[in-house]
Structure formats: C-alpha cells, structure tokens
Amino acid sequence: MTELLTRAEYAAIAADLDLPAAPFIDGKFRKGSGAAMPTLNPATGDVLTTIASAGAADVDLAVEKARDAFEQGLWSRLHPSERKDVLIRLCKLITRRKHELAVLECLESGKPIRDCALIDIPETIHTIKWHAETADKIYDQTGPAGDDAISMIVREPVGVVAAILPWNFPLLMLAWKIGPALAAGCSVIVKPAEQTSMTALRVAELAHMAGVPRGVLQVLPGDGPSVGEPLGRHMDVDMVTFTGSTETGRRFLHYAADSNLKKVVLECGGKNPAVVLGDAENLDHVAEHVVNAAFWNMGENCSAASRLIVHKDVKAPLMERIAARLRDWKTGDPLDPANHLGALIDTEHCAKVAGYLRAGDAAEGAFVSPKVYEIDPSDRLARDEVFGPILGVLTVASTAEAIALANDTDYGLAASVFTANAREAIRAARAIKAGTVTVNCYGEGDIATPFGGYRQSGFGGRDNGMHAHDQYTEVKTIWIDLSDPKDGDNVG
C-alpha cells in the first residue's frame, strides 16, 4: 500500500518539479499554435506554469499523425500481447514517478494529496494494467453457419479516438479512456481540461518512453473552442469519448451529426441519491458511507451522493452520526496529508458552489467546508448538480416515497440503498433508474464493472469492465463460403 509522505516532503517535491508546458504531438513536446494558457494552483491562485496551448493547426497535425500511425499498424496491428507488455511498462514508469505525479495532480486540481497518493495514482496504475492484461484475453467468435460456411465475428480497433477529459479526476479519467483504447489498438488524442493538463502531458511522455509508438498517444492542452470542438467536428476522428457536464456532452452529439457521424460515448452529470430505509442497521457504518459519498473530492464527483433520502424513523440518530463524522474531515492546504478536503478547482466554480450556500455560510477563498442542509423536493439543491461539498437531506415516510424521490431527477448515474432487508434492497436497486446501484455501501463498483448512466447521465457506452473494450472496436462479420463450386447447377 502507498504510504503518505509528510507535508514538508511533498513541498520539496513540488519545488523541484519539471512542469510540462506544451502539446505532446508525434512523440515529442511541440510549441502549440494556440494562446498562452496559465495553469493556476487553485488553493493559492499562483501561476504554476504557462502552457503554449494547441490550436486548430495542432489538431490537424495530431489527427494526421494519429491516422498515419494507425494505418501503418505499428500499434494497431501489433500482437495484443506486445501491446500488453508496453502498457505494463508504462505502469512501471508511473509507479516510479508516483510521488511526482501525485504532487502535480494536487497542485493543479486542488485535490488533497492524500487522495492523489492513496486513491488516484494506485487506481490509475491498476486501471491501465487491468486493460493491458485483457488485450490478449478477449476472444473473437464464430457463428453457426452449417457445413458449407464459416461465420467469424471479429473485433477491429475503431481508429482515431479523441478523449475529452474532466478536471475532477485528471489522471484516473485519463486511465479510464486510454487503458481500453490503447489495449484495443486505437490511436488516441487526449484533450485534458484546461485547468488540469500537466499530468496527461507527463503520462504521454512516459508512454512514449515505455514504447508506445509516435502518434499513438498525443495530448493537446487547450480550451473547448480551440481543441475540443475541432476534434469533435474533425472528419478523420472516428470516435469521441467524453466525461464532463451534460451540457458539453450534448455538443459532441451535434458535432458528430454535423461531421462524419463519428461514434460518441458520453459520461455526464448526476444527482445521485443515498436512500436510507427505516430498517437500516449499523448507522455508524451508514454515516461513514454517506459522508464519503457526499464530500469525497470536495463533492466534485459525478457520482457524488448529494441527496440523502432518509426514512423518518432513523433520521435523527443518523444525522447525529453524520455530524460527528464530519468533524474528522478537515479542509485546508491540499499538500497537507492531514486534510481530507482541498480547494475547489477555480474561482468561477467556487462562486457557483457558493451560490448554493445558505445565509451565514460562505466560501473562504477557494475553500468551501462541508455543509448539510434540510431541503424539500422543490429546492434547487434537490435538482441541480452542484458539484461541491453540499449535502441535501430529504425526509420520507415509506420505501415507495423514497424510490419516487430517488428517480425524481433528469439524471441516472449512481445511487445507494441502505437496508437490512435483502428483498427490499434488491427491489429498490431494480426500481432506481441509475447505471450503478450499491447496497449498504457507497461506490462505483470496480474496474471490472461497467460505469455509466441512464437518461442525461450517459450515452453510447460504458467506461470500465469488458464493456469499455467494446466501444473502442468495430464488430466485423467475415463469411467464408466452403461449398464446392462443382455442386452448383450446370449450364449448357
């Protein structure tokens, strides 16, 4: 297990970082043709570095190089076991640079270093390794065709993939995209969020060092209009995979419709419920999971349980336990491993979250301490994806009312149910319209289980699990006629 360093040790690493500051195209860093883009430390407001961002010319060049690499087959036609070996070498390089990458992620995202070191880095490595190991273990199929034919159903890499990343889990979402896409043999162009470009740039450099050929993994830092939209509209991009807001996700569907009908996979927002029924046991355990679900990563999490739907019979003792547990969640300097909560991503987002605070509560610079508010179903805190450390509590008198409230949303990404009754748990899990429903815990499953949502939370596919590999491949039928031509009708 990864051990935490001290605040002083992390500060020393931060002071000695070599910060990447240009697009990574065709195996090397190149000065971008776009505008200079400062990368800020959200906790302090200081400029960490200024990145020469990508522009339209860089998008065209990266797509050209990605297509060339794909058609040459240096990666796309490489034996799957060889692709596996390269990706495992990448995991080893990330492991060697784990402290540097954890600090880099902490500095540019405001995430607490304890999360970067104990969760994000290990899960990034595990994700890439898991998909690498599947590369030579996914079998194609044969279909029933009788004695006179052979029917083969084979997978082929989809081609050039544009991966559009969010800022809340920069490294882990990078791994969720490049792990299955590279394992499948695709060429990948990554557009990180403009606030959090540096870890993706560093990983692309490490991938090249590990043996990923030039043009197969490229990173274009920049904003949406300069990089994201041109990738979405590009006629030679075969697929877009996007994680971010529902509003932005809609745009990529338009871009695809207006261009080459490229594949689009969207993992978007959520307004996720934690449903605590009246017979829930071990309320200390429930409180632990509810607090983690609502406030982990400062609530900047698409699967955050920002709605607590609790039965009136257990509400009072549960709320006491939630308040007690929250006292251990300290907010402050992200580089201090004693803090569970860091800074919100930027001033614009902080102002948005602060707009949901009630009278007497306020943000302190870039920091918003956890808040728990009683709400009703008409409250905007019951409907909006706040993406901050605010938990809204709704009280119910029956399971049916709880399920109805859980489904009273435009989203459908994740949900949790807490109950001692197995029958009620299964019925509730089936009734709630969400892509992942956990019982007596909070979570997203693991790397082996597909992750994505219903309704406005997702479209076109799933991250994680074998399902992720499906979306980065095309399915082809090959039909071979074995009949003897001599058996045909004679003419003449």
Coordinates of C-alpha atoms in Angstrom, one line a residue:
M1 CA 0.0 0.0 0.0
T2 CA 1.2 3.5 -0.8
E3 CA 2.4 5.4 2.2
L4 CA 1.8 9.1 2.7
L5 CA 4.8 11.4 2.9
T6 CA 5.0 14.5 5.1
R7 CA 3.8 18.0 4.2
A8 CA 7.5 19.1 4.0
E9 CA 8.4 16.2 1.7
Y10 CA 5.6 16.9 -0.6
A11 CA 6.5 20.6 -0.6
A12 CA 10.1 19.7 -1.5
I13 CA 8.9 17.6 -4.5
A14 CA 6.7 20.5 -5.6
A15 CA 9.6 22.9 -5.5
D16 CA 11.6 20.6 -7.8
L17 CA 9.0 19.7 -10.4
D18 CA 9.7 19.9 -14.1
L19 CA 6.4 21.2 -15.4
P20 CA 5.3 20.2 -18.9
A21 CA 4.1 23.2 -20.8
A22 CA 3.4 22.3 -24.5
P23 CA 1.3 19.9 -26.6
F24 CA 2.7 16.3 -27.0
I25 CA 2.4 15.5 -30.7
D26 CA 4.1 12.7 -32.6
G27 CA 6.3 11.6 -29.8
K28 CA 7.6 14.9 -28.6
F29 CA 6.6 18.2 -27.0
R30 CA 5.9 21.0 -29.6
K31 CA 5.1 24.6 -29.0
G32 CA 1.4 25.0 -29.6
S33 CA -0.1 27.4 -32.1
G34 CA -2.8 28.5 -29.6
A35 CA -2.9 31.2 -26.9
A36 CA -0.7 31.1 -23.9
M37 CA -2.7 29.3 -21.1
P38 CA -1.8 29.8 -17.5
T39 CA -2.2 26.9 -15.2
L40 CA -3.1 28.0 -11.6
N41 CA -2.8 26.5 -8.2
P42 CA -6.5 26.6 -7.1
A43 CA -5.5 26.7 -3.4
T44 CA -3.3 29.8 -3.7
G45 CA -4.2 31.4 -7.0
D46 CA -0.5 31.3 -8.0
V47 CA 0.5 30.6 -11.6
L48 CA 2.2 27.2 -11.7
T49 CA 3.2 27.5 -15.4
T50 CA 2.1 28.9 -18.7
I51 CA 1.3 26.3 -21.3
A52 CA 1.6 27.0 -25.0
S53 CA -1.8 25.6 -25.8
A54 CA -2.9 23.8 -29.0
G55 CA -4.8 25.4 -31.8
A56 CA -6.5 24.3 -35.0
A57 CA -3.3 23.6 -36.8
D58 CA -2.1 21.4 -34.0
V59 CA -5.4 19.5 -34.0
D60 CA -5.0 18.8 -37.7
L61 CA -1.4 17.7 -37.3
A62 CA -2.2 15.4 -34.3
V63 CA -5.0 13.8 -36.3
E64 CA -2.8 13.3 -39.3
K65 CA -0.1 11.7 -37.2
A66 CA -2.7 9.6 -35.3
R67 CA -4.1 8.4 -38.7
D68 CA -0.7 7.7 -40.1
A69 CA 0.3 5.6 -37.0
F70 CA -3.0 3.7 -37.2
E71 CA -2.7 2.8 -40.9
Q72 CA 1.0 1.9 -40.6
G73 CA -0.1 -0.7 -38.0
L74 CA 2.9 -0.2 -35.7
W75 CA 0.4 -0.3 -32.8
S76 CA -3.0 -1.2 -34.3
R77 CA -1.7 -4.4 -35.8
L78 CA 0.8 -5.2 -33.1
H79 CA 0.2 -8.6 -31.4
P80 CA -2.1 -8.0 -28.4
S81 CA 0.4 -9.5 -26.1
E82 CA 3.0 -7.0 -27.2
R83 CA 0.6 -4.1 -26.6
K84 CA 0.1 -5.6 -23.2
D85 CA 3.8 -5.6 -22.5
V86 CA 4.2 -1.9 -23.5
L87 CA 1.3 -0.8 -21.3
I88 CA 2.6 -2.7 -18.3
R89 CA 6.0 -0.9 -18.8
L90 CA 4.0 2.3 -18.7
C91 CA 2.5 1.3 -15.4
K92 CA 6.0 0.6 -14.0
L93 CA 7.1 4.1 -15.1
I94 CA 4.1 5.7 -13.5
T95 CA 4.9 3.8 -10.3
R96 CA 8.4 5.1 -10.3
R97 CA 7.1 8.7 -10.7
K98 CA 4.1 8.2 -8.4
H99 CA 5.1 10.9 -5.9
E100 CA 5.8 13.5 -8.6
L101 CA 2.5 12.7 -10.4
A102 CA 0.6 12.9 -7.1
V103 CA 2.0 16.3 -6.3
L104 CA 1.5 17.5 -9.9
E105 CA -2.2 16.5 -9.7
C106 CA -2.6 18.0 -6.3
L107 CA -1.1 21.4 -7.3
E108 CA -3.2 21.9 -10.5
S109 CA -6.5 20.4 -9.3
G110 CA -6.7 21.4 -5.7
K111 CA -7.3 17.8 -4.7
P112 CA -6.0 16.7 -1.3
I113 CA -2.7 15.0 -1.6
R114 CA -3.9 12.1 0.5
D115 CA -6.5 11.3 -2.3
C116 CA -4.0 11.7 -5.0
A117 CA -1.5 9.4 -3.4
L118 CA -3.8 6.8 -1.9
I119 CA -6.5 6.6 -4.5
D120 CA -5.9 8.3 -7.8
I121 CA -2.3 7.1 -8.5
P122 CA -2.9 3.5 -7.5
E123 CA -6.2 3.3 -9.3
T124 CA -4.6 4.9 -12.4
I125 CA -1.9 2.2 -12.5
H126 CA -4.5 -0.6 -11.7
T127 CA -6.8 0.6 -14.5
I128 CA -4.1 0.7 -17.2
K129 CA -2.7 -2.7 -16.0
W130 CA -6.2 -4.3 -16.0
H131 CA -6.9 -3.3 -19.5
A132 CA -3.4 -4.2 -20.6
E133 CA -3.9 -7.7 -19.3
T134 CA -7.2 -8.1 -21.2
A135 CA -5.6 -7.3 -24.5
D136 CA -4.6 -10.9 -25.3
K137 CA -7.5 -12.5 -23.5
I138 CA -10.5 -11.2 -25.5
Y139 CA -11.6 -13.9 -28.0
D140 CA -13.4 -13.3 -31.2
Q141 CA -16.3 -15.6 -32.1
T142 CA -17.7 -17.9 -34.7
G143 CA -21.3 -18.1 -35.6
P144 CA -23.5 -21.1 -36.5
A145 CA -23.2 -21.4 -40.3
G146 CA -23.6 -25.1 -41.2
D147 CA -21.1 -27.3 -43.0
D148 CA -20.8 -25.1 -46.1
A149 CA -19.6 -21.9 -44.5
I150 CA -17.6 -20.4 -41.6
S151 CA -19.0 -17.3 -39.9
M152 CA -16.4 -15.2 -38.0
I153 CA -17.3 -12.2 -35.8
V154 CA -14.1 -10.3 -35.1
R155 CA -13.3 -7.0 -33.4
E156 CA -11.1 -4.4 -35.0
P157 CA -9.8 -1.1 -33.4
V158 CA -12.2 1.8 -34.2
G159 CA -9.3 4.0 -35.4
V160 CA -8.5 7.5 -34.2
V161 CA -10.1 8.3 -30.8
A162 CA -10.4 11.8 -29.2
A163 CA -10.7 11.6 -25.4
I164 CA -12.1 14.7 -23.8
L165 CA -11.3 14.7 -20.0
P166 CA -12.7 16.5 -17.0
W167 CA -10.8 18.3 -14.3
N168 CA -12.0 16.5 -11.2
F169 CA -10.1 13.2 -11.7
P170 CA -7.5 14.1 -14.3
L171 CA -5.3 11.0 -14.1
L172 CA -7.9 8.5 -13.3
M173 CA -10.2 9.6 -16.2
L174 CA -7.2 9.6 -18.5
A175 CA -6.6 5.9 -17.5
W176 CA -10.3 5.1 -18.0
K177 CA -10.0 6.3 -21.6
I178 CA -6.5 5.3 -22.7
G179 CA -6.5 1.9 -21.0
P180 CA -9.1 0.2 -23.1
A181 CA -8.5 2.3 -26.2
L182 CA -4.8 1.6 -26.4
A183 CA -5.3 -2.1 -25.5
A184 CA -7.7 -2.3 -28.4
G185 CA -5.1 -0.9 -30.8
C186 CA -6.5 2.6 -31.3
S187 CA -4.6 5.9 -31.8
V188 CA -5.7 8.3 -29.0
I189 CA -5.7 12.1 -28.9
V190 CA -6.3 13.4 -25.4
K191 CA -7.8 16.8 -24.7
P192 CA -7.4 17.4 -21.0
A193 CA -9.4 20.1 -19.1
E194 CA -7.7 23.4 -19.5
Q195 CA -7.3 23.6 -15.7
T196 CA -5.5 20.2 -15.4
S197 CA -3.3 19.5 -18.4
M198 CA 0.1 18.6 -16.9
T199 CA -0.5 15.1 -15.6
A200 CA -1.8 14.0 -19.0
L201 CA 1.2 15.5 -20.7
R202 CA 3.6 13.7 -18.3
V203 CA 1.9 10.4 -18.8
A204 CA 2.0 10.7 -22.6
E205 CA 5.8 11.3 -22.3
L206 CA 6.1 8.2 -20.1
A207 CA 4.0 6.2 -22.6
H208 CA 6.4 7.1 -25.4
M209 CA 9.3 6.1 -23.1
A210 CA 7.6 2.8 -22.5
G211 CA 7.4 2.0 -26.2
V212 CA 4.1 3.4 -27.4
P213 CA 4.9 4.5 -31.0
R214 CA 4.8 8.1 -32.2
G215 CA 1.4 9.4 -33.0
V216 CA -0.4 6.7 -31.0
L217 CA -0.9 8.8 -27.8
Q218 CA -0.9 12.5 -28.1
V219 CA -2.1 15.3 -25.8
L220 CA -3.5 18.7 -26.9
P221 CA -3.9 21.1 -24.0
G222 CA -6.3 24.0 -24.7
D223 CA -9.9 25.2 -24.3
G224 CA -13.1 23.8 -25.8
P225 CA -13.5 26.1 -28.8
S226 CA -9.8 25.7 -29.8
V227 CA -9.3 22.0 -29.3
G228 CA -12.4 20.2 -28.1
E229 CA -14.8 21.4 -30.9
P230 CA -12.3 20.9 -33.7
L231 CA -11.7 17.3 -32.5
G232 CA -15.5 16.8 -32.3
R233 CA -16.0 18.0 -35.8
H234 CA -12.9 16.5 -37.4
M235 CA -13.7 14.3 -40.4
D236 CA -10.8 12.0 -39.7
V237 CA -11.6 11.3 -36.0
D238 CA -13.5 8.1 -35.7
M239 CA -14.8 8.3 -32.1
V240 CA -15.1 10.8 -29.2
T241 CA -15.2 9.6 -25.6
F242 CA -16.1 12.4 -23.2
T243 CA -16.5 12.7 -19.5
G244 CA -17.9 16.0 -18.2
S245 CA -21.0 18.1 -18.0
T246 CA -24.3 17.1 -19.7
E247 CA -24.4 20.5 -21.4
T248 CA -21.0 20.0 -23.0
G249 CA -21.8 16.3 -23.8
R250 CA -24.8 17.5 -25.9
R251 CA -22.4 19.5 -28.1
F252 CA -20.4 16.4 -29.1
L253 CA -23.6 14.8 -30.4
H254 CA -24.1 17.8 -32.6
Y255 CA -20.5 17.8 -33.7
A256 CA -20.8 14.2 -34.8
A257 CA -24.1 14.8 -36.6
D258 CA -22.6 17.8 -38.4
S259 CA -19.5 15.9 -39.5
N260 CA -18.8 12.2 -40.1
L261 CA -21.3 10.6 -37.7
K262 CA -18.3 9.5 -35.5
K263 CA -19.0 7.3 -32.5
V264 CA -19.8 9.3 -29.4
V265 CA -19.6 7.9 -25.8
L266 CA -20.7 10.3 -23.0
E267 CA -20.4 10.0 -19.3
C268 CA -22.1 13.1 -17.9
G269 CA -23.6 14.5 -14.7
G270 CA -25.5 13.1 -11.9
K271 CA -27.8 14.0 -9.0
N272 CA -27.3 10.8 -7.1
P273 CA -29.4 9.6 -4.1
A274 CA -28.3 7.8 -1.0
V275 CA -31.5 6.1 0.2
V276 CA -31.6 5.0 3.9
L277 CA -34.7 2.9 4.6
G278 CA -36.3 2.7 8.1
D279 CA -34.8 -0.7 8.9
A280 CA -31.2 0.3 8.1
E281 CA -28.7 -1.3 10.5
N282 CA -25.4 0.0 12.0
L283 CA -26.0 3.7 11.5
D284 CA -22.3 4.4 12.2
H285 CA -21.5 2.4 9.0
V286 CA -24.2 4.2 7.1
A287 CA -22.9 7.6 8.2
E288 CA -19.4 6.8 7.2
H289 CA -20.5 5.9 3.6
V290 CA -22.9 8.9 3.4
V291 CA -20.2 11.4 4.4
N292 CA -17.7 9.8 1.9
A293 CA -20.3 9.7 -0.8
A294 CA -21.2 13.4 -0.4
F295 CA -17.9 15.0 0.4
W296 CA -15.1 12.9 -1.1
N297 CA -13.1 15.1 -3.6
M298 CA -15.0 18.1 -2.3
G299 CA -18.1 16.8 -3.9
E300 CA -16.5 17.4 -7.3
N301 CA -17.6 14.0 -8.4
C302 CA -20.2 13.0 -10.9
S303 CA -21.2 10.0 -8.8
A304 CA -21.3 12.0 -5.5
A305 CA -24.4 11.3 -3.4
S306 CA -25.6 14.8 -3.0
R307 CA -29.1 13.8 -2.0
L308 CA -29.7 11.9 1.3
I309 CA -33.2 10.4 1.2
V310 CA -33.7 9.1 4.8
H311 CA -36.7 7.5 6.5
K312 CA -38.1 9.5 9.4
D313 CA -37.6 6.6 11.8
V314 CA -33.8 6.7 11.6
K315 CA -33.2 10.2 10.6
A316 CA -32.3 11.8 13.9
P317 CA -29.7 9.2 15.0
L318 CA -28.2 9.1 11.5
M319 CA -27.9 12.9 11.3
E320 CA -26.1 12.9 14.7
R321 CA -23.6 10.4 13.4
I322 CA -23.0 12.3 10.2
A323 CA -22.3 15.5 12.1
A324 CA -19.9 13.6 14.4
R325 CA -18.0 12.0 11.5
L326 CA -17.7 15.3 9.6
R327 CA -15.7 16.7 12.4
D328 CA -12.8 14.5 11.2
W329 CA -12.9 15.8 7.7
K330 CA -10.6 18.8 7.8
T331 CA -10.5 21.4 5.0
G332 CA -7.3 23.2 4.0
D333 CA -3.9 23.1 2.3
P334 CA -4.2 20.3 -0.3
L335 CA -0.5 19.4 0.1
D336 CA -1.0 18.7 3.8
P337 CA -1.9 14.9 4.1
A338 CA -3.9 15.7 7.3
N339 CA -6.6 17.4 5.2
H340 CA -9.4 15.3 3.7
L341 CA -10.7 18.3 1.6
G342 CA -8.8 20.7 -0.6
A343 CA -9.6 23.6 -2.8
L344 CA -12.4 23.9 -5.4
I345 CA -11.0 23.9 -9.0
D346 CA -11.2 27.6 -9.8
T347 CA -12.8 30.9 -8.8
E348 CA -15.7 30.5 -11.3
H349 CA -16.7 27.1 -9.9
C350 CA -16.2 28.3 -6.3
A351 CA -18.6 31.2 -7.0
K352 CA -21.1 28.7 -8.5
V353 CA -21.0 26.4 -5.4
A354 CA -21.0 29.4 -3.0
G355 CA -24.3 30.4 -4.7
Y356 CA -26.0 27.4 -3.1
L357 CA -24.8 28.2 0.4
R358 CA -27.4 29.5 2.9
A359 CA -27.3 32.7 4.9
G360 CA -24.4 32.7 7.4
D361 CA -22.3 30.3 5.3
A362 CA -19.6 31.5 2.9
A363 CA -16.6 30.3 0.9
E364 CA -13.2 31.1 2.3
G365 CA -11.2 31.9 -0.8
A366 CA -11.1 28.7 -2.8
F367 CA -12.3 26.6 0.1
V368 CA -15.9 25.5 1.0
S369 CA -16.3 23.4 4.1
P370 CA -18.9 20.6 4.1
K371 CA -22.5 21.7 4.5
V372 CA -25.6 19.7 5.3
Y373 CA -29.0 21.3 4.6
E374 CA -32.6 20.1 5.1
I375 CA -34.3 20.5 1.7
D376 CA -37.6 19.7 0.0
P377 CA -38.2 18.2 -3.4
S378 CA -38.7 21.7 -5.0
D379 CA -35.4 23.0 -3.7
R380 CA -32.8 23.6 -6.4
L381 CA -30.4 21.6 -4.1
A382 CA -32.6 18.7 -4.9
R383 CA -32.4 19.1 -8.6
D384 CA -29.1 20.9 -9.6
E385 CA -25.8 19.1 -9.9
V386 CA -23.9 21.4 -7.5
F387 CA -20.5 19.6 -7.8
G388 CA -19.4 20.9 -4.4
P389 CA -19.4 19.8 -0.7
I390 CA -23.2 20.3 0.0
L391 CA -25.5 17.5 1.1
G392 CA -29.3 18.0 0.8
V393 CA -31.4 15.9 3.2
L394 CA -34.9 14.8 2.2
T395 CA -37.2 13.0 4.8
V396 CA -39.6 10.3 3.7
A397 CA -42.1 8.0 5.4
S398 CA -42.1 5.0 3.2
T399 CA -39.9 3.0 0.8
A400 CA -42.2 3.9 -2.1
E401 CA -41.8 7.6 -1.4
A402 CA -38.0 7.1 -1.2
I403 CA -37.8 5.4 -4.6
A404 CA -40.1 8.0 -6.2
L405 CA -37.8 10.8 -4.9
A406 CA -34.6 8.9 -6.0
N407 CA -36.0 8.8 -9.5
D408 CA -37.2 12.4 -9.5
T409 CA -34.3 13.7 -11.5
D410 CA -33.1 14.2 -15.1
Y411 CA -30.0 12.1 -14.3
G412 CA -29.4 8.5 -13.6
L413 CA -25.7 7.8 -12.9
A414 CA -25.4 6.2 -9.4
A415 CA -27.4 5.5 -6.2
S416 CA -27.0 3.8 -2.9
V417 CA -29.6 1.9 -0.8
F418 CA -29.2 1.1 2.9
T419 CA -31.5 -1.5 4.4
A420 CA -31.3 -4.8 6.5
N421 CA -33.9 -6.4 4.3
A422 CA -32.4 -8.3 1.3
R423 CA -35.7 -8.3 -0.6
E424 CA -36.2 -4.6 -0.2
A425 CA -32.6 -4.0 -1.3
I426 CA -33.0 -5.9 -4.5
R427 CA -36.4 -4.4 -5.2
A428 CA -35.0 -0.9 -4.6
A429 CA -31.9 -1.5 -6.7
R430 CA -34.0 -2.6 -9.6
A431 CA -36.5 0.2 -9.2
I432 CA -34.0 3.0 -9.1
K433 CA -33.1 4.3 -12.6
A434 CA -29.3 4.5 -12.4
G435 CA -26.3 2.8 -14.0
T436 CA -24.8 1.8 -10.7
V437 CA -26.7 1.0 -7.5
T438 CA -24.8 0.0 -4.5
V439 CA -26.4 -1.7 -1.4
N440 CA -25.2 -0.9 2.1
C441 CA -22.2 1.0 0.8
Y442 CA -21.2 3.8 -1.5
G443 CA -19.1 3.2 -4.5
E444 CA -18.9 2.8 -8.3
G445 CA -18.2 -1.0 -8.4
D446 CA -14.6 -1.6 -9.5
I447 CA -12.5 -1.7 -12.7
A448 CA -14.3 -5.0 -13.8
T449 CA -17.8 -3.5 -13.6
P450 CA -19.2 -1.1 -16.3
F451 CA -19.7 2.5 -15.2
G452 CA -22.1 4.9 -16.9
G453 CA -25.6 6.3 -16.6
Y454 CA -29.2 6.4 -17.6
R455 CA -31.0 9.4 -19.1
Q456 CA -29.0 12.6 -19.1
S457 CA -26.1 11.0 -17.3
G458 CA -24.8 9.0 -20.2
F459 CA -24.9 8.0 -23.8
G460 CA -23.4 5.4 -26.2
G461 CA -21.4 3.1 -23.9
R462 CA -19.7 2.5 -20.6
D463 CA -16.3 3.0 -19.0
N464 CA -14.6 0.2 -17.2
G465 CA -15.0 -3.5 -17.5
M466 CA -15.1 -5.5 -20.7
H467 CA -17.8 -3.2 -21.9
A468 CA -15.2 -0.4 -22.3
H469 CA -13.3 -2.5 -24.8
D470 CA -16.4 -3.0 -26.9
Q471 CA -16.8 0.7 -27.5
Y472 CA -13.3 1.1 -28.9
T473 CA -13.8 -1.6 -31.5
E474 CA -15.8 -2.2 -34.6
V475 CA -17.5 -5.6 -34.9
K476 CA -17.0 -7.2 -38.3
T477 CA -18.6 -10.3 -39.8
I478 CA -16.4 -12.4 -42.1
W479 CA -18.4 -15.1 -44.0
I480 CA -16.4 -17.8 -45.8
D481 CA -18.2 -20.0 -48.3
L482 CA -17.0 -23.6 -48.1
S483 CA -19.4 -25.1 -50.6
D484 CA -17.9 -26.9 -53.6
P485 CA -18.5 -24.9 -56.8
K486 CA -18.8 -28.2 -58.7
D487 CA -22.1 -28.8 -56.7
G488 CA -23.8 -25.9 -58.5
D489 CA -26.1 -26.2 -61.4
N490 CA -24.5 -27.0 -64.7
V491 CA -25.3 -24.6 -67.5
G492 CA -25.2 -25.7 -71.2

